[in-house]
Short mmCIF file of N, CA and C in Angstrom, two decimals:
data_model
loop_
_atom_site.label_atom_id
_atom_site.label_comp_id
_atom_site.label_asym_id
_atom_site.label_seq_id
_atom_site.Cartn_x
_atom_site.Cartn_y
_atom_site.Cartn_z
N ASN J 20 0.67 -1.35 -0.26
CA ASN J 20 0.26 -0.19 -0.20
C ASN J 20 0.84 1.55 0.05
N SER J 21 2.00 1.57 1.07
CA SER J 21 2.74 2.25 1.25
C SER J 21 3.51 2.83 -0.05
N THR J 22 4.09 1.56 -1.22
CA THR J 22 5.28 1.68 -2.37
C THR J 22 4.09 2.05 -3.55
N ASP J 23 4.77 2.52 -4.05
CA ASP J 23 4.84 3.58 -5.08
C ASP J 23 5.22 1.87 -6.11
N VAL J 24 4.73 0.64 -6.90
CA VAL J 24 5.48 -0.55 -7.16
C VAL J 24 6.52 -0.22 -9.15
N PRO J 25 5.61 0.53 -8.93
CA PRO J 25 6.60 1.09 -11.00
C PRO J 25 8.09 2.28 -10.83
N SER J 26 6.93 2.85 -9.70
CA SER J 26 8.69 3.81 -8.93
C SER J 26 9.68 2.77 -8.70
N VAL J 27 9.51 1.44 -7.96
CA VAL J 27 10.42 0.79 -6.80
C VAL J 27 10.97 0.40 -8.27
N LEU J 28 10.50 -0.27 -9.36
CA LEU J 28 11.18 -1.35 -10.47
C LEU J 28 11.88 -0.70 -11.46
N ILE J 29 11.41 0.93 -11.03
CA ILE J 29 12.56 1.79 -12.04
C ILE J 29 13.32 2.02 -11.73
N GLY J 30 13.22 1.98 -10.29
CA GLY J 30 14.29 2.39 -9.46
C GLY J 30 15.23 1.39 -9.07
N THR J 31 14.87 0.24 -9.04
CA THR J 31 15.49 -0.80 -9.85
C THR J 31 15.90 -0.91 -10.77
N GLY J 32 15.36 -1.37 -11.58
CA GLY J 32 15.78 -1.04 -13.05
C GLY J 32 17.58 0.20 -13.34
N THR J 33 17.75 0.95 -13.54
CA THR J 33 17.79 2.54 -13.27
C THR J 33 19.37 1.96 -12.61
N MET J 34 19.43 1.48 -11.35
CA MET J 34 20.63 1.28 -10.46
C MET J 34 20.84 -0.30 -11.10
N ILE J 35 20.56 -1.71 -11.97
CA ILE J 35 21.20 -2.09 -12.16
C ILE J 35 21.75 -2.16 -13.14
N VAL J 36 20.98 -1.08 -14.43
CA VAL J 36 21.76 -0.68 -15.61
C VAL J 36 22.68 0.24 -15.21
N SER J 37 23.06 1.10 -14.29
CA SER J 37 23.99 1.90 -13.94
C SER J 37 24.87 0.97 -13.48
N PHE J 38 25.39 0.10 -12.41
CA PHE J 38 25.69 -0.77 -12.04
C PHE J 38 26.10 -1.56 -13.31
N GLY J 39 25.78 -2.18 -14.32
CA GLY J 39 25.73 -3.44 -15.49
C GLY J 39 26.97 -2.01 -16.27
N LEU J 40 26.61 -0.84 -16.64
CA LEU J 40 27.41 -0.15 -16.87
C LEU J 40 28.76 0.55 -15.97
N PHE J 41 28.56 0.55 -14.99
CA PHE J 41 29.99 0.86 -14.55
C PHE J 41 31.06 -0.70 -14.64
N GLY J 42 30.47 -1.67 -14.17
CA GLY J 42 31.34 -2.93 -14.69
C GLY J 42 32.24 -3.07 -16.26
N CYS J 43 31.42 -2.42 -17.03
CA CYS J 43 31.45 -2.85 -19.05
C CYS J 43 33.00 -0.85 -18.92
N PHE J 44 32.50 0.39 -18.64
CA PHE J 44 33.39 0.76 -17.91
C PHE J 44 35.07 0.64 -17.19
N ALA J 45 35.07 0.10 -16.27
CA ALA J 45 35.88 -0.72 -14.85
C ALA J 45 36.56 -1.45 -16.42
N ALA J 46 36.40 -2.49 -17.18
CA ALA J 46 37.23 -3.46 -17.93
C ALA J 46 36.95 -3.10 -19.19
N CYS J 47 37.04 -1.81 -19.93
CA CYS J 47 37.18 -1.26 -21.22
C CYS J 47 38.62 -0.47 -20.29
N ARG J 48 38.41 0.32 -19.13
CA ARG J 48 39.64 1.42 -18.91
C ARG J 48 40.40 0.33 -17.99
N GLY J 49 40.14 -0.99 -18.13
CA GLY J 49 41.35 -1.92 -17.37
C GLY J 49 41.92 -1.36 -15.37
N SER J 50 40.86 -1.25 -15.22
CA SER J 50 41.31 -0.43 -14.04
C SER J 50 40.97 -1.37 -13.22
N PRO J 51 41.61 -2.37 -12.23
CA PRO J 51 41.17 -3.20 -11.00
C PRO J 51 40.42 -2.40 -9.81
N TRP J 52 40.93 -1.14 -9.45
CA TRP J 52 40.06 -0.87 -8.15
C TRP J 52 38.95 -0.56 -8.96
N MET J 53 37.92 0.15 -9.98
CA MET J 53 37.21 0.13 -10.55
C MET J 53 36.28 -1.33 -10.40
N LEU J 54 37.38 -2.24 -11.50
CA LEU J 54 36.98 -3.71 -10.89
C LEU J 54 36.73 -4.18 -9.26
N LYS J 55 37.41 -3.65 -8.56
CA LYS J 55 36.81 -4.73 -7.31
C LYS J 55 35.72 -3.53 -6.37
N LEU J 56 35.34 -2.90 -7.29
CA LEU J 56 34.45 -1.55 -6.77
C LEU J 56 33.41 -2.11 -6.98
N TYR J 57 32.89 -2.48 -8.20
CA TYR J 57 31.75 -2.60 -9.16
C TYR J 57 31.40 -3.96 -9.01
N THR J 58 32.64 -5.45 -7.72
CA THR J 58 32.36 -6.38 -7.10
C THR J 58 31.96 -6.22 -5.44
N LEU J 59 31.99 -5.12 -5.28
CA LEU J 59 31.71 -4.83 -4.16
C LEU J 59 30.27 -4.35 -4.69
N SER J 60 30.01 -4.13 -4.97
CA SER J 60 28.22 -3.45 -5.52
C SER J 60 27.58 -4.48 -5.69
N LEU J 61 28.41 -5.52 -6.64
CA LEU J 61 27.41 -7.10 -7.19
C LEU J 61 27.57 -8.06 -5.25
N LEU J 62 28.18 -7.73 -4.53
CA LEU J 62 28.03 -8.01 -3.12
C LEU J 62 27.12 -7.77 -2.83
N LEU J 63 26.91 -5.99 -3.08
CA LEU J 63 25.69 -5.90 -1.84
C LEU J 63 24.51 -6.29 -2.51
N VAL J 64 24.31 -6.16 -4.29
CA VAL J 64 23.00 -6.56 -3.77
C VAL J 64 22.76 -8.34 -4.49
N PHE J 65 23.76 -8.01 -4.01
CA PHE J 65 23.74 -10.53 -4.39
C PHE J 65 22.37 -10.52 -2.44
N LEU J 66 23.60 -10.00 -1.29
CA LEU J 66 22.84 -10.09 0.14
C LEU J 66 21.86 -9.12 0.00
N ALA J 67 21.02 -8.35 -0.70
CA ALA J 67 19.63 -7.86 -0.06
C ALA J 67 18.82 -8.79 -1.26
N GLU J 68 19.31 -9.59 -2.97
CA GLU J 68 18.26 -11.01 -3.64
C GLU J 68 18.73 -11.17 -2.46
N LEU J 69 20.18 -12.31 -1.70
CA LEU J 69 19.77 -12.99 -0.43
C LEU J 69 18.77 -12.95 0.54
N VAL J 70 19.08 -11.19 1.60
CA VAL J 70 18.08 -11.44 2.46
C VAL J 70 16.74 -11.04 1.51
N ALA J 71 16.53 -10.68 0.75
CA ALA J 71 15.20 -11.02 0.04
C ALA J 71 14.06 -12.16 -0.42
N SER J 72 14.87 -13.38 -0.75
CA SER J 72 14.66 -14.35 -1.06
C SER J 72 14.39 -14.57 0.43
N MET J 73 15.61 -15.26 1.11
CA MET J 73 14.57 -15.63 2.19
C MET J 73 13.64 -14.91 3.16
N SER J 74 13.45 -13.78 3.26
CA SER J 74 12.34 -12.91 3.93
C SER J 74 11.51 -13.37 3.35
N GLY J 75 11.04 -14.15 1.86
CA GLY J 75 10.12 -14.53 1.48
C GLY J 75 9.48 -15.72 1.75
N LEU J 76 11.28 -16.63 2.02
CA LEU J 76 10.47 -17.54 2.62
C LEU J 76 9.95 -17.48 3.63
N LEU J 77 10.61 -17.21 5.21
CA LEU J 77 10.87 -17.55 6.07
C LEU J 77 8.67 -17.26 6.98
N PHE J 78 8.57 -15.42 5.90
CA PHE J 78 7.83 -14.39 6.41
C PHE J 78 6.80 -14.89 5.79
N HIS J 79 6.17 -16.34 4.82
CA HIS J 79 5.66 -16.41 3.62
C HIS J 79 3.81 -16.41 4.48
N ARG J 80 4.26 -16.63 5.66
CA ARG J 80 2.44 -16.58 6.55
C ARG J 80 2.37 -14.67 6.29
N GLU J 81 3.05 -14.36 7.24
CA GLU J 81 2.53 -12.80 7.07
C GLU J 81 2.30 -11.96 5.89
N ILE J 82 2.46 -12.51 4.48
CA ILE J 82 2.41 -11.69 3.38
C ILE J 82 1.29 -12.62 2.54
N LYS J 83 0.85 -13.87 3.58
CA LYS J 83 -0.40 -14.68 3.68
C LYS J 83 -1.48 -13.36 3.84
N ASP J 84 -1.71 -13.63 4.90
CA ASP J 84 -2.39 -12.24 6.18
C ASP J 84 -2.56 -11.67 5.39
N SER J 85 -0.68 -10.80 4.88
CA SER J 85 -1.23 -8.90 4.42
C SER J 85 -1.82 -8.95 2.73
N LEU J 86 -1.21 -10.36 2.31
CA LEU J 86 -2.16 -10.22 1.47
C LEU J 86 -3.76 -10.37 1.42
N LEU J 87 -3.89 -11.11 2.64
CA LEU J 87 -5.77 -10.95 3.05
C LEU J 87 -5.96 -10.11 3.45
N LYS J 88 -5.69 -9.03 3.67
CA LYS J 88 -5.60 -7.86 4.49
C LYS J 88 -5.79 -7.22 3.74
N ILE J 89 -4.47 -6.60 2.11
CA ILE J 89 -5.03 -6.19 0.88
C ILE J 89 -6.50 -6.00 0.03
N TYR J 90 -6.44 -7.74 0.34
CA TYR J 90 -7.48 -8.09 -0.67
C TYR J 90 -9.38 -7.66 -0.47
N THR J 91 -9.10 -7.99 1.10
CA THR J 91 -10.47 -8.44 1.84
C THR J 91 -11.00 -6.33 2.75
N ASN J 92 -9.94 -5.33 1.73
CA ASN J 92 -9.48 -3.70 2.36
C ASN J 92 -10.40 -2.98 0.23
N ALA J 93 -9.21 -4.15 -0.33
CA ALA J 93 -9.79 -3.90 -1.81
C ALA J 93 -11.43 -4.12 -1.69
N VAL J 94 -12.16 -5.51 -1.31
CA VAL J 94 -13.60 -5.00 -1.65
C VAL J 94 -14.39 -4.03 -1.14
N GLN J 95 -14.06 -4.37 0.24
CA GLN J 95 -14.35 -3.87 1.22
C GLN J 95 -14.93 -1.73 0.59
N ASN J 96 -14.29 -1.57 0.14
CA ASN J 96 -13.58 0.37 -0.82
C ASN J 96 -13.97 -0.32 -2.05
N TYR J 97 -14.40 -1.36 -2.26
CA TYR J 97 -14.59 -1.04 -4.15
C TYR J 97 -16.21 -0.66 -4.59
N ASN J 98 -15.41 0.22 -6.09
CA ASN J 98 -16.64 1.44 -5.71
C ASN J 98 -16.38 1.42 -7.52
N GLY J 99 -16.14 0.22 -8.45
CA GLY J 99 -16.64 0.05 -9.97
C GLY J 99 -15.60 0.74 -10.01
N ASN J 100 -14.68 1.73 -9.81
CA ASN J 100 -13.86 3.29 -10.86
C ASN J 100 -12.50 3.54 -10.17
N ASP J 101 -12.47 3.14 -9.90
CA ASP J 101 -10.52 3.08 -9.87
C ASP J 101 -9.89 1.89 -9.74
N GLU J 102 -8.81 1.86 -9.54
CA GLU J 102 -7.61 1.25 -10.15
C GLU J 102 -7.73 0.01 -9.12
N LYS J 103 -8.11 0.28 -7.48
CA LYS J 103 -8.29 -1.07 -7.07
C LYS J 103 -9.12 -1.72 -7.12
N SER J 104 -10.34 -1.65 -7.74
CA SER J 104 -11.84 -2.06 -8.54
C SER J 104 -11.38 -2.98 -9.46
N GLN J 105 -10.92 -1.89 -10.43
CA GLN J 105 -10.28 -2.43 -11.83
C GLN J 105 -10.21 -3.11 -11.29
N ALA J 106 -8.92 -3.85 -10.15
CA ALA J 106 -7.77 -4.57 -10.51
C ALA J 106 -8.92 -6.12 -9.50
N VAL J 107 -9.74 -5.43 -8.58
CA VAL J 107 -10.66 -6.45 -8.04
C VAL J 107 -11.77 -7.31 -9.35
N ASP J 108 -11.81 -6.48 -9.94
CA ASP J 108 -12.57 -7.63 -11.12
C ASP J 108 -11.45 -8.10 -12.08
N GLN J 109 -10.14 -7.64 -11.55
CA GLN J 109 -9.29 -8.24 -13.39
C GLN J 109 -9.19 -9.46 -12.27
N VAL J 110 -9.61 -10.30 -11.20
CA VAL J 110 -8.69 -11.15 -10.37
C VAL J 110 -9.71 -12.27 -10.53
N GLN J 111 -11.43 -11.26 -10.44
CA GLN J 111 -12.18 -12.39 -10.38
C GLN J 111 -12.86 -13.01 -11.29
N TYR J 112 -12.22 -11.77 -13.32
CA TYR J 112 -12.86 -13.09 -14.40
C TYR J 112 -11.08 -13.57 -14.78
N SER J 113 -10.12 -13.11 -14.08
CA SER J 113 -9.35 -14.46 -14.89
C SER J 113 -9.25 -15.73 -13.57
N LEU J 114 -9.53 -15.72 -12.46
CA LEU J 114 -10.07 -16.44 -11.69
C LEU J 114 -10.77 -17.45 -11.14
N THR J 115 -12.02 -16.64 -12.11
CA THR J 115 -13.43 -17.37 -12.27
C THR J 115 -13.86 -17.15 -10.68
N CYS J 116 -13.79 -16.34 -10.04
CA CYS J 116 -14.09 -16.05 -8.68
C CYS J 116 -14.98 -14.77 -8.13
N CYS J 117 -15.75 -15.45 -6.69
CA CYS J 117 -15.66 -14.10 -6.19
C CYS J 117 -15.67 -13.55 -4.73
N GLY J 118 -15.10 -12.73 -4.49
CA GLY J 118 -15.54 -12.37 -3.29
C GLY J 118 -13.84 -12.33 -3.27
N VAL J 119 -13.70 -12.33 -1.27
CA VAL J 119 -12.44 -12.86 -1.28
C VAL J 119 -12.75 -14.21 -0.47
N LYS J 120 -13.67 -14.65 0.68
CA LYS J 120 -13.84 -16.34 1.15
C LYS J 120 -14.64 -16.79 -0.58
N ASN J 121 -16.42 -15.95 -0.31
CA ASN J 121 -16.58 -16.45 -1.24
C ASN J 121 -18.38 -14.98 -1.75
N TYR J 122 -18.75 -15.20 -2.68
CA TYR J 122 -19.46 -14.50 -2.67
C TYR J 122 -20.30 -14.08 -1.79
N THR J 123 -20.04 -13.97 -0.71
CA THR J 123 -21.33 -13.57 0.12
C THR J 123 -20.64 -12.23 0.81
N ASP J 124 -19.53 -12.66 0.47
CA ASP J 124 -18.58 -11.38 0.89
C ASP J 124 -19.22 -9.85 0.96
N TRP J 125 -19.66 -9.92 -0.65
CA TRP J 125 -20.29 -8.75 -1.33
C TRP J 125 -21.31 -8.06 -0.37
N LYS J 126 -21.74 -8.54 0.70
CA LYS J 126 -23.04 -8.32 1.24
C LYS J 126 -22.44 -7.17 2.18
N THR J 127 -21.45 -7.16 2.82
CA THR J 127 -20.83 -5.94 3.54
C THR J 127 -20.23 -4.75 2.85
N SER J 128 -20.25 -4.88 1.35
CA SER J 128 -20.03 -3.71 0.79
C SER J 128 -20.31 -2.69 1.47
N PRO J 129 -19.78 -1.22 0.91
CA PRO J 129 -20.57 -0.57 0.67
C PRO J 129 -22.19 -0.47 -1.13
N TYR J 130 -20.74 -0.74 -1.63
CA TYR J 130 -20.90 -0.81 -2.92
C TYR J 130 -22.23 -2.17 -3.23
N PHE J 131 -22.19 -3.22 -2.52
CA PHE J 131 -23.57 -4.20 -2.53
C PHE J 131 -25.07 -3.22 -2.49
N LEU J 132 -25.15 -2.17 -1.56
CA LEU J 132 -26.29 -1.75 -1.32
C LEU J 132 -26.20 -0.90 -1.88
N ASP J 133 -25.55 0.06 -3.57
CA ASP J 133 -26.78 0.53 -4.49
C ASP J 133 -26.78 -0.33 -6.18
N HIS J 134 -25.65 -1.17 -5.70
CA HIS J 134 -25.29 -1.73 -7.02
C HIS J 134 -25.82 -3.46 -7.42
N GLY J 135 -25.41 -4.05 -5.93
CA GLY J 135 -25.38 -5.24 -5.99
C GLY J 135 -23.72 -5.74 -6.09
N ILE J 136 -23.91 -7.43 -6.44
CA ILE J 136 -22.49 -7.89 -6.78
C ILE J 136 -21.83 -7.32 -7.88
N PRO J 137 -20.77 -7.23 -7.68
CA PRO J 137 -20.25 -6.45 -9.91
C PRO J 137 -20.43 -7.52 -10.23
N ARG J 138 -20.04 -7.25 -11.70
CA ARG J 138 -20.82 -8.49 -12.72
C ARG J 138 -19.45 -9.12 -13.09
N SER J 139 -18.07 -8.41 -12.67
CA SER J 139 -16.91 -9.54 -12.77
C SER J 139 -17.32 -10.63 -12.04
N CYS J 140 -17.91 -11.26 -11.38
CA CYS J 140 -18.51 -12.14 -10.43
C CYS J 140 -19.16 -13.51 -11.23
N CYS J 141 -20.25 -12.68 -12.78
CA CYS J 141 -21.13 -13.37 -13.14
C CYS J 141 -20.08 -14.81 -13.78
N LYS J 142 -20.66 -15.73 -13.36
CA LYS J 142 -20.15 -17.01 -15.19
C LYS J 142 -20.76 -16.64 -16.55
N ASP J 143 -22.45 -15.82 -16.41
CA ASP J 143 -22.31 -15.91 -17.90
C ASP J 143 -22.98 -14.38 -17.26
N GLU J 144 -22.16 -13.53 -18.55
CA GLU J 144 -22.63 -11.99 -17.58
C GLU J 144 -23.76 -12.07 -19.46
N SER J 145 -24.03 -12.37 -19.69
CA SER J 145 -25.56 -11.59 -20.56
C SER J 145 -26.46 -12.99 -19.59
N ASP J 146 -26.25 -13.58 -19.39
CA ASP J 146 -27.28 -14.22 -17.36
C ASP J 146 -27.82 -13.40 -16.80
N CYS J 147 -26.45 -11.82 -16.58
CA CYS J 147 -26.54 -11.94 -15.24
C CYS J 147 -27.72 -10.38 -15.46
N ASN J 148 -27.83 -10.49 -14.79
CA ASN J 148 -28.95 -8.63 -14.70
C ASN J 148 -28.96 -8.46 -13.43
N PRO J 149 -28.67 -6.77 -13.26
CA PRO J 149 -28.98 -5.97 -12.20
C PRO J 149 -29.59 -5.94 -10.54
N GLN J 150 -30.54 -6.90 -11.40
CA GLN J 150 -31.93 -7.03 -10.11
C GLN J 150 -31.25 -8.58 -9.26
N ASP J 151 -30.88 -8.86 -10.70
CA ASP J 151 -30.37 -11.00 -9.94
C ASP J 151 -29.18 -10.54 -9.03
N LEU J 152 -28.18 -10.26 -9.39
CA LEU J 152 -27.20 -9.48 -8.67
C LEU J 152 -27.28 -8.64 -6.85
N HIS J 153 -28.66 -8.40 -7.28
CA HIS J 153 -28.83 -7.51 -5.64
C HIS J 153 -29.48 -8.73 -4.31
N ASN J 154 -29.83 -9.85 -5.15
CA ASN J 154 -30.36 -10.20 -4.35
C ASN J 154 -29.70 -12.08 -4.37
N LEU J 155 -29.08 -12.39 -2.47
CA LEU J 155 -28.20 -12.92 -3.24
C LEU J 155 -28.35 -14.46 -3.04
N THR J 156 -30.17 -14.92 -2.78
CA THR J 156 -30.23 -16.51 -3.12
C THR J 156 -30.43 -16.51 -4.78
N ILE J 157 -30.92 -15.43 -5.87
CA ILE J 157 -30.69 -15.60 -6.74
C ILE J 157 -29.20 -15.68 -7.84
N ALA J 158 -28.00 -15.08 -6.59
CA ALA J 158 -27.18 -13.74 -7.32
C ALA J 158 -25.88 -15.21 -6.83
N ALA J 159 -26.75 -16.73 -6.30
CA ALA J 159 -26.12 -17.77 -5.85
C ALA J 159 -25.87 -18.30 -7.47
N THR J 160 -26.87 -18.90 -7.51
CA THR J 160 -26.47 -19.22 -8.93
C THR J 160 -26.35 -18.48 -10.36
N LYS J 161 -25.83 -17.37 -9.93
CA LYS J 161 -25.04 -16.69 -11.12
C LYS J 161 -23.78 -16.27 -10.97
N VAL J 162 -23.48 -17.17 -10.16
CA VAL J 162 -22.12 -15.90 -9.91
C VAL J 162 -21.12 -17.01 -9.40
N ASN J 163 -19.83 -16.82 -9.23
CA ASN J 163 -19.15 -18.35 -8.87
C ASN J 163 -19.32 -18.02 -7.34
N GLN J 164 -18.59 -19.38 -6.91
CA GLN J 164 -19.02 -19.50 -5.73
C GLN J 164 -17.46 -19.48 -5.16
N ARG J 165 -16.60 -19.34 -5.78
CA ARG J 165 -15.41 -19.82 -5.57
C ARG J 165 -14.66 -19.08 -4.90
N GLY J 166 -14.10 -18.47 -3.79
CA GLY J 166 -13.81 -16.94 -3.54
C GLY J 166 -11.94 -16.99 -4.24
N CYS J 167 -11.93 -15.84 -4.00
CA CYS J 167 -10.85 -14.95 -4.62
C CYS J 167 -9.11 -15.61 -3.96
N TYR J 168 -9.60 -15.53 -2.54
CA TYR J 168 -7.98 -15.41 -1.49
C TYR J 168 -7.36 -16.82 -1.30
N ALA J 169 -8.68 -17.80 -1.80
CA ALA J 169 -8.33 -19.37 -1.50
C ALA J 169 -7.64 -19.38 -2.76
N LEU J 170 -7.90 -19.00 -4.38
CA LEU J 170 -7.11 -19.74 -4.97
C LEU J 170 -5.77 -18.67 -5.46
N MET J 171 -6.07 -17.82 -5.24
CA MET J 171 -4.65 -17.06 -5.46
C MET J 171 -3.44 -17.25 -4.62
N MET J 172 -3.98 -17.93 -2.97
CA MET J 172 -2.33 -18.60 -2.67
C MET J 172 -2.75 -19.98 -2.84
N GLY J 173 -3.75 -20.85 -3.85
CA GLY J 173 -3.69 -22.08 -4.42
C GLY J 173 -2.27 -22.07 -5.07
N PHE J 174 -2.61 -20.62 -6.16
CA PHE J 174 -1.66 -20.10 -7.36
C PHE J 174 -0.06 -20.30 -7.10
N LEU J 175 -0.51 -19.79 -5.42
CA LEU J 175 1.28 -19.49 -5.41
C LEU J 175 2.05 -20.72 -4.76
N GLU J 176 0.56 -21.53 -4.31
CA GLU J 176 1.59 -22.52 -3.22
C GLU J 176 2.18 -23.32 -4.73
N GLU J 177 1.48 -22.94 -5.61
CA GLU J 177 1.36 -23.96 -6.51
C GLU J 177 2.83 -24.08 -7.75
N ASN J 178 3.08 -23.08 -7.40
CA ASN J 178 4.42 -21.63 -8.02
C ASN J 178 5.30 -21.90 -7.55
N MET J 179 4.79 -22.24 -6.35
CA MET J 179 6.24 -21.60 -5.03
C MET J 179 7.10 -22.05 -5.61
N GLY J 180 8.18 -22.91 -6.04
CA GLY J 180 8.89 -24.03 -6.10
C GLY J 180 10.16 -22.79 -7.47
N PHE J 181 8.76 -23.46 -8.28
CA PHE J 181 9.27 -21.87 -9.46
C PHE J 181 9.67 -20.80 -9.76
N ILE J 182 8.55 -20.38 -8.42
CA ILE J 182 9.18 -18.85 -7.84
C ILE J 182 10.44 -17.92 -7.23
N ILE J 183 10.71 -19.33 -6.25
CA ILE J 183 12.04 -20.11 -5.24
C ILE J 183 12.90 -19.50 -6.04
N GLY J 184 12.86 -20.83 -7.11
CA GLY J 184 14.63 -21.52 -7.86
C GLY J 184 14.40 -20.43 -8.60
N VAL J 185 13.73 -19.11 -9.46
CA VAL J 185 13.73 -18.00 -10.50
C VAL J 185 14.34 -16.85 -8.92
N LEU J 186 14.16 -17.05 -7.95
CA LEU J 186 14.93 -15.67 -6.69
C LEU J 186 16.46 -16.13 -6.79
N PHE J 187 16.38 -17.87 -6.52
CA PHE J 187 17.72 -18.07 -6.25
C PHE J 187 18.57 -18.50 -6.79
N ALA J 188 18.20 -17.90 -8.02
CA ALA J 188 19.19 -18.75 -10.01
C ALA J 188 19.70 -17.22 -10.14
N ALA J 189 18.56 -15.78 -10.30
CA ALA J 189 18.75 -15.10 -10.55
C ALA J 189 19.08 -13.77 -9.57
N THR J 190 20.05 -14.60 -7.85
CA THR J 190 21.12 -14.40 -6.81
C THR J 190 22.39 -14.67 -6.99
N PHE J 191 22.38 -16.17 -7.50
CA PHE J 191 23.21 -16.35 -7.10
C PHE J 191 24.07 -16.68 -8.65
N SER J 192 23.75 -15.65 -9.63
CA SER J 192 24.03 -15.57 -10.97
C SER J 192 25.32 -14.19 -10.77
N GLN J 193 24.77 -13.31 -9.27
CA GLN J 193 26.20 -12.44 -9.11
C GLN J 193 27.10 -12.73 -9.14
N VAL J 194 26.91 -13.85 -8.08
CA VAL J 194 28.29 -14.85 -7.40
C VAL J 194 29.31 -15.09 -8.84
N ILE J 195 29.00 -15.71 -10.28
CA ILE J 195 29.30 -15.84 -10.91
C ILE J 195 30.09 -14.40 -11.54
N GLY J 196 28.91 -12.94 -11.71
CA GLY J 196 29.77 -12.10 -11.79
C GLY J 196 30.73 -11.40 -10.81
N MET J 197 30.19 -11.53 -9.46
CA MET J 197 31.84 -11.00 -9.27
C MET J 197 33.09 -12.52 -8.74
N ARG J 198 32.99 -13.10 -9.17
CA ARG J 198 33.61 -14.10 -9.52
C ARG J 198 34.78 -13.56 -10.44
N LEU J 199 34.14 -13.26 -11.98
CA LEU J 199 34.86 -13.16 -13.09
C LEU J 199 35.17 -11.89 -13.21
N SER J 200 34.79 -10.44 -11.93
CA SER J 200 35.40 -9.03 -11.81
C SER J 200 35.95 -9.27 -11.30
N CYS J 201 36.02 -10.38 -10.15
CA CYS J 201 37.57 -10.74 -9.54
C CYS J 201 38.89 -10.70 -10.37
N CYS J 202 38.80 -12.01 -11.68
CA CYS J 202 39.42 -12.68 -12.53
C CYS J 202 40.42 -11.86 -13.53
N LEU J 203 39.32 -11.02 -13.51
CA LEU J 203 39.83 -10.35 -14.31
C LEU J 203 40.69 -9.27 -13.79
N SER J 204 40.43 -8.46 -12.74
CA SER J 204 41.53 -7.86 -11.82
C SER J 204 42.60 -8.02 -12.06
N ARG J 205 42.78 -9.01 -11.34
CA ARG J 205 44.25 -10.37 -10.73
C ARG J 205 44.76 -9.88 -12.23
N PHE J 206 43.64 -10.41 -13.28
CA PHE J 206 45.37 -10.81 -14.38
C PHE J 206 45.32 -9.55 -14.53
N ILE J 207 44.31 -8.26 -15.01
CA ILE J 207 44.64 -7.25 -15.16
C ILE J 207 46.80 -6.21 -14.13
N ARG J 208 45.73 -7.04 -13.37
CA ARG J 208 47.55 -6.56 -12.49
C ARG J 208 48.88 -7.43 -12.30
N THR J 209 48.34 -9.00 -12.96
CA THR J 209 49.47 -9.48 -13.18
C THR J 209 50.25 -8.61 -14.58
N HIS J 210 49.35 -8.51 -15.07
CA HIS J 210 49.74 -8.28 -16.11
C HIS J 210 51.00 -7.11 -16.98
N GLN J 211 49.67 -6.15 -16.20
CA GLN J 211 50.34 -3.86 -16.04
C GLN J 211 51.58 -4.36 -14.88
N TYR J 212 52.20 -5.61 -14.35
CA TYR J 212 53.43 -5.95 -13.24
C TYR J 212 54.43 -5.94 -14.76
N GLU J 213 54.09 -6.78 -15.64
CA GLU J 213 54.42 -7.88 -16.96
C GLU J 213 55.27 -6.67 -17.68
N MET J 214 54.04 -5.73 -18.11
CA MET J 214 54.43 -5.10 -19.18
C MET J 214 55.61 -3.33 -18.52
N MET J 215 56.09 -3.23 -17.57
CA MET J 215 56.72 -2.16 -16.98
C MET J 215 57.47 -3.28 -16.63
#
């Protein structure tokens, strides 16, 4: 909630590109101290990625609770127009689900009083009219029964091995960069003495 995700991604991308350009510049100049500085920056990135990967593993229960709170809040503050509402609609369309635990979660939402259950919950939009969506008994036959939170958690748990594998592969690719940078620095230093 508190961070602007695009800004974080742009900042991270800019930092990675800057480190990469610095590494290229250090290699082109043949400067051992610049290569050591580049190795240090790779080490810092490696440690940050390792901490992020491990915290994801260690705090998965807190992450689940946080996701539940965020999604429940988005359902309760749903208005059909803002970005959070569009995100809820997108989740409900793509996962063919409705509400947090099931479609009855919508009855506590202020949106339900005026509009009923959102159309993104409908099994078949052509068979879903606004009057049906105001009545929970009738809506039970027209909307998806499964809750979105359980489906999201199921998707994450099914793909957890793949997600962790990608995180660790990205993290340990930094080790290769550090090793190559150290080898190049050592090679340049030994050849500088030979030329003198």
